[in-house]
Coordinates of C-alpha atoms in Angstrom, one line a residue:
X1 CA -5.7 -5.6 30.3
X2 CA -8.2 -6.0 27.8
X3 CA -11.2 -3.7 27.2
X4 CA -14.5 -5.2 27.8
X5 CA -17.8 -4.1 26.4
X6 CA -19.7 -4.3 29.5
X7 CA -21.8 -7.5 28.7
X8 CA -20.7 -10.8 30.2
X9 CA -17.0 -9.8 30.1
X10 CA -16.6 -10.1 26.2
X11 CA -13.8 -8.2 24.7
X12 CA -14.6 -5.4 22.3
X13 CA -12.2 -6.5 19.7
X14 CA -11.9 -9.8 17.7
X15 CA -9.3 -12.3 18.6
X16 CA -6.7 -13.1 16.0
X17 CA -4.7 -11.0 13.5
X18 CA -5.6 -7.5 12.7
X19 CA -5.4 -5.9 9.3
X20 CA -2.7 -3.5 8.6
X21 CA -4.1 -0.1 7.9
X22 CA -3.2 1.5 4.5
X23 CA -2.4 5.1 4.2
X24 CA -5.5 7.2 3.5
X25 CA -7.8 4.3 3.8
X26 CA -7.2 2.9 7.2
X27 CA -8.7 -0.5 7.5
X28 CA -11.8 0.2 5.3
X29 CA -10.1 -1.9 2.6
X30 CA -11.0 -5.0 4.3
X31 CA -14.8 -4.9 4.0
X32 CA -15.0 -1.7 1.6
X33 CA -17.0 0.2 4.2
X34 CA -17.1 3.7 5.7
X35 CA -16.5 5.7 2.5
X36 CA -13.9 3.4 0.8
X37 CA -15.3 4.1 -2.7
X38 CA -15.4 8.0 -2.1
X39 CA -11.8 7.7 -0.8
X40 CA -10.7 5.9 -3.9
X41 CA -12.3 8.4 -6.2
X42 CA -11.0 11.4 -4.1
X43 CA -7.4 10.1 -4.1
X44 CA -7.4 9.4 -7.7
X45 CA -8.5 12.9 -8.6
X46 CA -6.1 14.3 -6.0
X47 CA -3.1 12.2 -7.2
X48 CA -3.8 13.4 -10.8
X49 CA -4.3 17.0 -9.8
X50 CA -1.0 17.0 -7.8
X51 CA 0.8 15.4 -10.9
X52 CA -0.7 18.0 -13.2
X53 CA 0.3 20.7 -10.8
X54 CA 3.8 19.2 -10.5
X55 CA 4.3 19.0 -14.4
X56 CA 3.4 22.7 -14.5
X57 CA 6.1 23.5 -11.9
X58 CA 8.5 21.6 -14.0
X59 CA 7.5 23.4 -17.1
X60 CA 8.0 26.8 -15.3
X61 CA 11.5 25.5 -14.2
X62 CA 12.1 24.5 -17.8
X63 CA 11.2 28.0 -19.1
X64 CA 13.6 29.4 -16.4
X65 CA 16.5 27.5 -18.0
X66 CA 15.5 28.7 -21.4
X67 CA 15.4 32.3 -20.2
X68 CA 19.0 31.8 -18.6
X69 CA 20.2 30.5 -22.1
X70 CA 22.3 27.8 -20.7
X71 CA 22.2 25.9 -24.0
X72 CA 20.1 23.2 -25.6
X73 CA 22.3 20.3 -24.1
X74 CA 21.6 21.1 -20.5
X75 CA 17.9 21.5 -21.3
X76 CA 17.8 18.1 -23.2
X77 CA 19.5 16.5 -20.3
X78 CA 16.9 18.0 -17.7
X79 CA 14.0 16.6 -19.9
X80 CA 15.8 13.1 -20.2
X81 CA 16.7 13.1 -16.5
X82 CA 13.0 13.8 -15.5
X83 CA 11.6 11.4 -18.1
X84 CA 13.7 8.5 -17.0
X85 CA 13.4 9.2 -13.1
X86 CA 9.6 9.3 -13.7
X87 CA 9.5 6.2 -15.5
X88 CA 11.7 4.4 -12.9
X89 CA 9.7 5.8 -10.1
X90 CA 6.6 4.7 -11.8
X91 CA 7.7 1.1 -12.1
X92 CA 9.2 1.1 -8.5
X93 CA 5.9 2.3 -7.0
X94 CA 3.8 0.1 -9.2
X95 CA 5.8 -3.1 -8.1
X96 CA 5.6 -1.9 -4.5
X97 CA 1.8 -2.3 -4.6
X98 CA 2.1 -6.1 -5.2
X99 CA 5.2 -7.1 -3.1
X100 CA 7.0 -5.8 -0.1
X101 CA 10.0 -3.5 -1.2
X102 CA 13.5 -4.4 0.0
X103 CA 14.4 -1.7 2.6
X104 CA 18.0 -1.3 1.3
X105 CA 16.9 -0.9 -2.3
X106 CA 14.2 1.6 -1.1
X107 CA 16.8 3.6 0.7
X108 CA 19.2 3.7 -2.2
X109 CA 16.5 4.7 -4.7
X110 CA 15.2 7.5 -2.4
X111 CA 16.8 10.2 -4.4
X112 CA 15.7 8.8 -7.8
X113 CA 12.1 8.6 -6.5
X114 CA 12.3 12.1 -5.3
X115 CA 13.3 13.5 -8.8
X116 CA 10.6 11.1 -10.5
X117 CA 7.8 11.8 -8.1
X118 CA 5.5 12.6 -11.0
X119 CA 5.8 8.7 -12.1
X120 CA 4.9 7.9 -8.5
X121 CA 1.9 10.0 -8.5
X122 CA 0.7 8.6 -11.8
X123 CA 1.3 5.1 -10.6
X124 CA -0.9 5.8 -7.6
X125 CA -3.6 7.3 -9.9
X126 CA -3.8 4.5 -12.2
X127 CA -3.8 1.9 -9.2
X128 CA -6.7 3.5 -7.7
X129 CA -8.9 2.4 -10.7
X130 CA -8.7 -1.2 -9.7
X131 CA -8.1 -1.2 -5.8
X132 CA -6.8 0.8 -3.0
X133 CA -3.0 0.9 -3.7
X134 CA -1.4 -2.0 -1.9
X135 CA -4.7 -3.6 -1.1
X136 CA -4.1 -6.9 -3.0
X137 CA -0.7 -7.4 -1.0
X138 CA -2.1 -6.6 2.4
X139 CA -5.3 -8.8 1.7
X140 CA -3.2 -11.8 0.7
X141 CA -1.2 -11.3 3.9
X142 CA -4.3 -10.7 6.0
X143 CA -6.1 -13.8 4.7
X144 CA -2.9 -15.9 5.2
X145 CA -2.5 -14.7 8.9
X146 CA -6.3 -15.5 9.4
X147 CA -6.0 -19.0 7.9
X148 CA -3.0 -19.8 10.1
X149 CA -4.8 -18.3 13.1
X150 CA -7.8 -20.5 12.4
X151 CA -5.8 -23.7 12.0
X152 CA -4.0 -23.1 15.4
X153 CA -7.3 -22.3 17.2
X154 CA -9.5 -25.2 15.8
X155 CA -6.7 -27.8 16.1
X156 CA -7.0 -27.9 19.8
X157 CA -10.7 -28.3 20.7
X158 CA -12.2 -30.1 23.9
X159 CA -11.0 -30.8 27.3
X160 CA -7.7 -32.8 27.1
X161 CA -8.7 -34.2 30.7
X162 CA -11.7 -36.0 29.2
X163 CA -9.6 -37.8 26.4
X164 CA -9.8 -41.4 26.6
X165 CA -6.6 -43.3 27.2
X166 CA -5.6 -46.2 25.1
X167 CA -5.3 -49.4 26.7

């Protein structure tokens, strides 16, 4: 049962496809309203602050390894591991903003992305300078769905009973 707005039985919601909400933005990305710009600025600052805090925690962990005196080889392995995982997580996150990721690949890379979380945070930070992360992909899908809906609804116009028959 549809909800009505109380005037002439007209439904409150628009007909057709609805935009998919983005995390932290909801559907404000469609018209860039309801604090969209403030959210972008806030999330850019927040993601950079969390990335900086994460780097501080990693530095403390590295100092703990130095205090434990486990050797320079293990310390070097740790630095290389975090650098490579962060670079891969950055690339994976960045490409996820322009195309839908493969669920199987996403599941298999979950551990790598968890180790390289700093790269994901930095990708999110840099993407907020141009758009809400994932907005371009969602906008293309939404526009395509709206166009298909418009084609389907305008194709059949008029009463088919009044159609003239050919002789």
